[in-house]
């Protein structure tokens, strides 16, 4: 890519002169201006949009920081945000934090350095201080999926506790009496809310709550569920906090030589098309992922347009999709 320095060298002028010409600043002789513009066209010079945004304090880029883009939940959200952004003439800069506060802080710093127009984040659990820089810079911000204690901003959230409560009650109605729950990250708002909903349902039916938090990855769920199934009193149902944990739990059940749902029932969060074709079909909570993304993008655009508008919190509810994995026991 041709730089301003390349143009200056070819035109035999200073970089400062090239900058003044390309920015249409005064006090440049017309013959010099014409010469520099001709050289720039010949070299195919294209202005650096990021550098331009830093000068003008405007940008056509918004940031999206998610914890794990491999999770279909975030993939669908990202698609919705990109759709809304494209319609508004904006570009999306996608960042994957891997639940790492340091990596998250790096991306936030990058977005601030590039003067992004705004940012949508699914924050990592232990990173409340990461957002001080965004607040201090008065950059428009919307949080999705998770709440940060003490941080006043715009939020688009799922009703996680209510959905986990509904899902657990459904499994109990299917005949399960020993239900174990594997949720992602004890420090995350989402994990805490889902565990709370599960425990409320178990307490309501006077059943023992067997719930643990793990890293939200297939391998962690597989190891946890395998240990449960090897116990003298194994669970007869598994509740999972996201689709990656669901996949790990299914693997553990299959590796143990057990059958879904005859031996172990299973149900979890996050609907993806292939779950309908796994074994007898897996019961899930389908979250309104596209609506979450669309609402967050529209909320961010409204905040960019009017920075002083009152903060909003939108809470959306998912849909229980019942399949044979949680079918009634004989």
Short mmCIF file of C-alpha atoms in Angstrom, two decimals, residues 42-294:
data_model
loop_
_atom_site.label_atom_id
_atom_site.label_comp_id
_atom_site.label_asym_id
_atom_site.label_seq_id
_atom_site.Cartn_x
_atom_site.Cartn_y
_atom_site.Cartn_z
CA UNK A 42 -0.01 7.96 -10.34
CA UNK A 43 1.08 5.99 -7.25
CA UNK A 44 -2.50 4.99 -6.46
CA UNK A 45 -2.36 6.57 -3.01
CA UNK A 46 -5.45 6.01 -0.85
CA UNK A 47 -5.84 7.94 2.41
CA UNK A 48 -5.57 5.96 5.61
CA UNK A 49 -9.11 6.00 7.01
CA UNK A 50 -7.97 5.26 10.56
CA UNK A 51 -5.47 8.12 10.53
CA UNK A 52 -8.15 10.36 9.08
CA UNK A 53 -10.56 9.43 11.84
CA UNK A 54 -7.96 10.33 14.46
CA UNK A 55 -7.63 13.81 12.95
CA UNK A 56 -11.32 14.45 12.51
CA UNK A 57 -12.46 12.59 15.65
CA UNK A 58 -14.93 10.60 13.57
CA UNK A 59 -14.92 6.97 12.54
CA UNK A 60 -16.96 4.52 10.51
CA UNK A 61 -15.80 1.57 12.65
CA UNK A 62 -17.50 0.02 15.67
CA UNK A 63 -15.88 -2.64 17.83
CA UNK A 64 -17.39 -5.98 18.84
CA UNK A 65 -15.60 -7.81 21.66
CA UNK A 66 -16.88 -11.33 22.43
CA UNK A 67 -15.55 -14.05 24.69
CA UNK A 68 -15.50 -16.91 22.16
CA UNK A 69 -16.53 -16.56 18.53
CA UNK A 70 -16.56 -20.37 18.24
CA UNK A 71 -19.70 -20.33 20.34
CA UNK A 72 -22.65 -20.18 17.90
CA UNK A 73 -24.39 -17.83 20.34
CA UNK A 74 -21.85 -15.13 19.50
CA UNK A 75 -21.69 -16.03 15.82
CA UNK A 76 -25.39 -15.24 15.38
CA UNK A 77 -25.08 -12.06 17.42
CA UNK A 78 -22.11 -10.91 15.34
CA UNK A 79 -24.09 -11.49 12.12
CA UNK A 80 -26.97 -9.32 13.35
CA UNK A 81 -24.62 -6.54 14.45
CA UNK A 82 -22.84 -6.60 11.09
CA UNK A 83 -26.17 -6.44 9.24
CA UNK A 84 -27.29 -3.34 11.15
CA UNK A 85 -23.85 -1.73 10.87
CA UNK A 86 -23.67 -2.30 7.12
CA UNK A 87 -27.07 -0.72 6.61
CA UNK A 88 -25.78 2.33 8.50
CA UNK A 89 -22.51 2.59 6.56
CA UNK A 90 -20.37 1.27 9.41
CA UNK A 91 -17.75 -1.47 9.58
CA UNK A 92 -17.36 -3.96 12.44
CA UNK A 93 -13.98 -4.70 14.02
CA UNK A 94 -14.35 -8.15 15.63
CA UNK A 95 -12.25 -9.06 18.67
CA UNK A 96 -12.14 -12.41 20.48
CA UNK A 97 -11.14 -12.08 24.16
CA UNK A 98 -11.05 -15.80 25.10
CA UNK A 99 -12.33 -14.75 28.56
CA UNK A 100 -8.88 -13.21 29.13
CA UNK A 101 -9.05 -9.77 30.84
CA UNK A 102 -5.60 -8.82 29.55
CA UNK A 103 -6.51 -9.67 25.96
CA UNK A 104 -9.78 -7.82 26.40
CA UNK A 105 -7.93 -4.75 27.73
CA UNK A 106 -5.61 -4.85 24.71
CA UNK A 107 -8.54 -4.79 22.28
CA UNK A 108 -10.25 -2.00 24.19
CA UNK A 109 -7.05 0.05 24.04
CA UNK A 110 -6.80 -0.62 20.30
CA UNK A 111 -10.37 0.53 19.69
CA UNK A 112 -9.72 3.69 21.68
CA UNK A 113 -6.49 4.36 19.78
CA UNK A 114 -8.34 3.97 16.48
CA UNK A 115 -11.09 6.28 17.72
CA UNK A 116 -13.84 3.75 17.04
CA UNK A 117 -17.31 5.24 16.94
CA UNK A 118 -18.48 2.84 19.65
CA UNK A 119 -18.15 -0.67 21.04
CA UNK A 120 -20.38 -3.64 21.86
CA UNK A 121 -18.95 -6.06 24.43
CA UNK A 122 -19.63 -9.38 26.08
CA UNK A 123 -17.28 -8.68 29.00
CA UNK A 124 -14.90 -11.14 30.62
CA UNK A 125 -15.81 -11.92 34.25
CA UNK A 126 -12.93 -10.31 36.14
CA UNK A 127 -12.41 -7.14 34.18
CA UNK A 128 -14.56 -4.33 35.60
CA UNK A 129 -11.58 -1.97 35.54
CA UNK A 130 -11.10 -2.61 31.81
CA UNK A 131 -14.06 -0.40 31.04
CA UNK A 132 -12.88 2.67 32.94
CA UNK A 133 -10.95 3.78 29.86
CA UNK A 134 -14.09 3.56 27.70
CA UNK A 135 -16.14 5.50 30.24
CA UNK A 136 -13.42 8.14 30.64
CA UNK A 137 -13.13 8.52 26.86
CA UNK A 138 -16.93 8.82 26.64
CA UNK A 139 -16.99 6.22 23.89
CA UNK A 140 -20.52 4.88 23.27
CA UNK A 141 -20.78 1.37 24.71
CA UNK A 142 -23.36 -1.43 24.91
CA UNK A 143 -22.94 -4.58 27.00
CA UNK A 144 -24.47 -7.86 25.82
CA UNK A 145 -25.11 -11.16 27.62
CA UNK A 146 -23.43 -10.10 30.88
CA UNK A 147 -23.83 -7.34 33.43
CA UNK A 148 -20.90 -5.58 35.10
CA UNK A 149 -21.61 -4.75 38.73
CA UNK A 150 -21.49 -1.00 39.35
CA UNK A 151 -21.21 -0.06 35.68
CA UNK A 152 -24.00 2.15 34.35
CA UNK A 153 -24.30 1.69 30.60
CA UNK A 154 -26.66 0.26 27.98
CA UNK A 155 -27.37 -3.49 28.30
CA UNK A 156 -29.01 -6.19 26.18
CA UNK A 157 -29.38 -9.35 28.27
CA UNK A 158 -31.13 -12.71 28.33
CA UNK A 159 -33.41 -13.67 31.21
CA UNK A 160 -30.97 -16.41 32.19
CA UNK A 161 -32.32 -17.30 35.62
CA UNK A 162 -35.90 -17.64 34.39
CA UNK A 163 -34.84 -19.74 31.40
CA UNK A 164 -32.70 -22.09 33.54
CA UNK A 165 -35.60 -22.44 35.99
CA UNK A 166 -37.99 -23.33 33.14
CA UNK A 167 -35.54 -25.82 31.63
CA UNK A 168 -34.90 -27.54 34.98
CA UNK A 169 -38.62 -27.82 35.72
CA UNK A 170 -39.11 -29.39 32.29
CA UNK A 171 -36.45 -32.04 33.01
CA UNK A 172 -38.02 -32.77 36.39
CA UNK A 173 -41.40 -33.18 34.71
CA UNK A 174 -39.74 -35.70 32.39
CA UNK A 175 -39.09 -37.97 35.37
CA UNK A 176 -35.51 -37.12 36.33
CA UNK A 177 -34.77 -37.13 40.04
CA UNK A 178 -30.99 -36.69 40.17
CA UNK A 179 -30.11 -33.75 37.90
CA UNK A 180 -26.55 -32.45 37.63
CA UNK A 181 -25.79 -29.05 36.11
CA UNK A 182 -22.54 -27.98 34.45
CA UNK A 183 -22.27 -24.22 33.90
CA UNK A 184 -19.55 -22.00 32.51
CA UNK A 185 -17.41 -19.71 34.68
CA UNK A 186 -18.41 -19.07 38.28
CA UNK A 187 -17.37 -15.42 37.99
CA UNK A 188 -19.59 -14.67 34.99
CA UNK A 189 -22.98 -13.03 35.34
CA UNK A 190 -24.49 -15.51 32.86
CA UNK A 191 -23.20 -18.59 34.68
CA UNK A 192 -24.34 -17.30 38.06
CA UNK A 193 -27.84 -16.49 36.81
CA UNK A 194 -28.29 -19.88 35.14
CA UNK A 195 -27.05 -21.74 38.18
CA UNK A 196 -29.42 -19.72 40.38
CA UNK A 197 -32.39 -20.65 38.18
CA UNK A 198 -31.42 -24.33 38.28
CA UNK A 199 -31.00 -24.32 42.05
CA UNK A 200 -34.33 -22.56 42.59
CA UNK A 201 -36.17 -25.26 40.64
CA UNK A 202 -34.33 -28.07 42.44
CA UNK A 203 -35.13 -26.55 45.84
CA UNK A 204 -38.76 -26.09 44.85
CA UNK A 205 -39.05 -29.83 44.16
CA UNK A 206 -36.93 -30.79 47.19
CA UNK A 207 -34.17 -32.32 45.02
CA UNK A 208 -30.43 -32.22 45.63
CA UNK A 209 -28.67 -29.62 43.48
CA UNK A 210 -25.47 -31.05 41.95
CA UNK A 211 -24.04 -28.06 40.11
CA UNK A 212 -20.49 -27.06 39.13
CA UNK A 213 -18.84 -24.26 37.19
CA UNK A 214 -16.18 -25.08 34.58
CA UNK A 215 -14.38 -23.43 31.70
CA UNK A 216 -17.01 -23.32 28.91
CA UNK A 217 -15.29 -25.87 26.70
CA UNK A 218 -16.18 -29.38 25.48
CA UNK A 219 -13.28 -31.09 27.22
CA UNK A 220 -14.11 -29.62 30.64
CA UNK A 221 -17.74 -30.78 30.39
CA UNK A 222 -16.71 -34.22 29.15
CA UNK A 223 -14.35 -34.78 32.09
CA UNK A 224 -16.88 -33.50 34.62
CA UNK A 225 -19.80 -35.55 33.34
CA UNK A 226 -17.63 -38.68 32.95
CA UNK A 227 -16.70 -38.43 36.65
CA UNK A 228 -20.37 -38.07 37.62
CA UNK A 229 -21.40 -41.08 35.54
CA UNK A 230 -18.69 -43.21 37.15
CA UNK A 231 -20.05 -42.43 40.63
CA UNK A 232 -22.00 -44.96 42.70
CA UNK A 233 -25.04 -42.72 42.41
CA UNK A 234 -24.77 -41.21 38.92
CA UNK A 235 -27.17 -38.50 37.73
CA UNK A 236 -30.03 -39.51 35.48
CA UNK A 237 -30.13 -36.09 33.82
CA UNK A 238 -27.58 -33.45 32.81
CA UNK A 239 -28.26 -29.73 32.40
CA UNK A 240 -25.68 -27.71 30.44
CA UNK A 241 -24.99 -23.99 30.28
CA UNK A 242 -24.09 -23.65 26.59
CA UNK A 243 -23.79 -25.69 23.40
CA UNK A 244 -20.09 -26.45 23.83
CA UNK A 245 -20.77 -27.90 27.26
CA UNK A 246 -23.68 -29.85 25.77
CA UNK A 247 -21.37 -31.41 23.21
CA UNK A 248 -18.88 -32.44 25.90
CA UNK A 249 -21.63 -33.95 28.03
CA UNK A 250 -22.97 -35.97 25.08
CA UNK A 251 -19.49 -37.35 24.42
CA UNK A 252 -19.14 -38.42 28.06
CA UNK A 253 -22.50 -40.19 27.98
CA UNK A 254 -21.59 -42.01 24.78
CA UNK A 255 -18.12 -42.95 26.08
CA UNK A 256 -19.77 -44.46 29.16
CA UNK A 257 -21.84 -46.72 26.90
CA UNK A 258 -25.09 -45.09 28.02
CA UNK A 259 -28.11 -44.09 25.95
CA UNK A 260 -29.95 -40.77 25.74
CA UNK A 261 -32.59 -40.52 27.21
CA UNK A 262 -33.10 -44.10 28.46
CA UNK A 263 -30.08 -43.92 30.78
CA UNK A 264 -29.37 -40.20 30.98
CA UNK A 265 -31.56 -37.30 29.95
CA UNK A 266 -29.87 -34.12 28.72
CA UNK A 267 -30.91 -30.55 27.97
CA UNK A 268 -29.04 -27.28 27.69
CA UNK A 269 -28.74 -23.72 26.50
CA UNK A 270 -28.20 -22.50 22.93
CA UNK A 271 -29.96 -23.89 19.89
CA UNK A 272 -27.92 -24.90 16.82
CA UNK A 273 -29.35 -26.83 13.84
CA UNK A 274 -27.33 -30.01 14.36
CA UNK A 275 -28.74 -30.60 17.86
CA UNK A 276 -31.97 -31.81 16.25
CA UNK A 277 -30.02 -34.69 14.67
CA UNK A 278 -27.85 -35.78 17.63
CA UNK A 279 -29.20 -39.05 19.01
CA UNK A 280 -32.92 -38.61 19.58
CA UNK A 281 -32.60 -34.81 19.29
CA UNK A 282 -31.45 -32.57 22.15
CA UNK A 283 -33.80 -30.35 24.13
CA UNK A 284 -32.52 -26.77 24.31
CA UNK A 285 -33.27 -23.20 25.28
CA UNK A 286 -33.12 -21.21 22.04
CA UNK A 287 -31.96 -17.71 22.86
CA UNK A 288 -33.02 -14.79 20.63
CA UNK A 289 -29.45 -14.32 19.42
CA UNK A 290 -30.22 -12.33 16.27
CA UNK A 291 -32.54 -10.04 18.21
CA UNK A 292 -29.86 -9.55 20.87
CA UNK A 293 -27.35 -8.49 18.22
CA UNK A 294 -29.79 -6.30 16.31
#
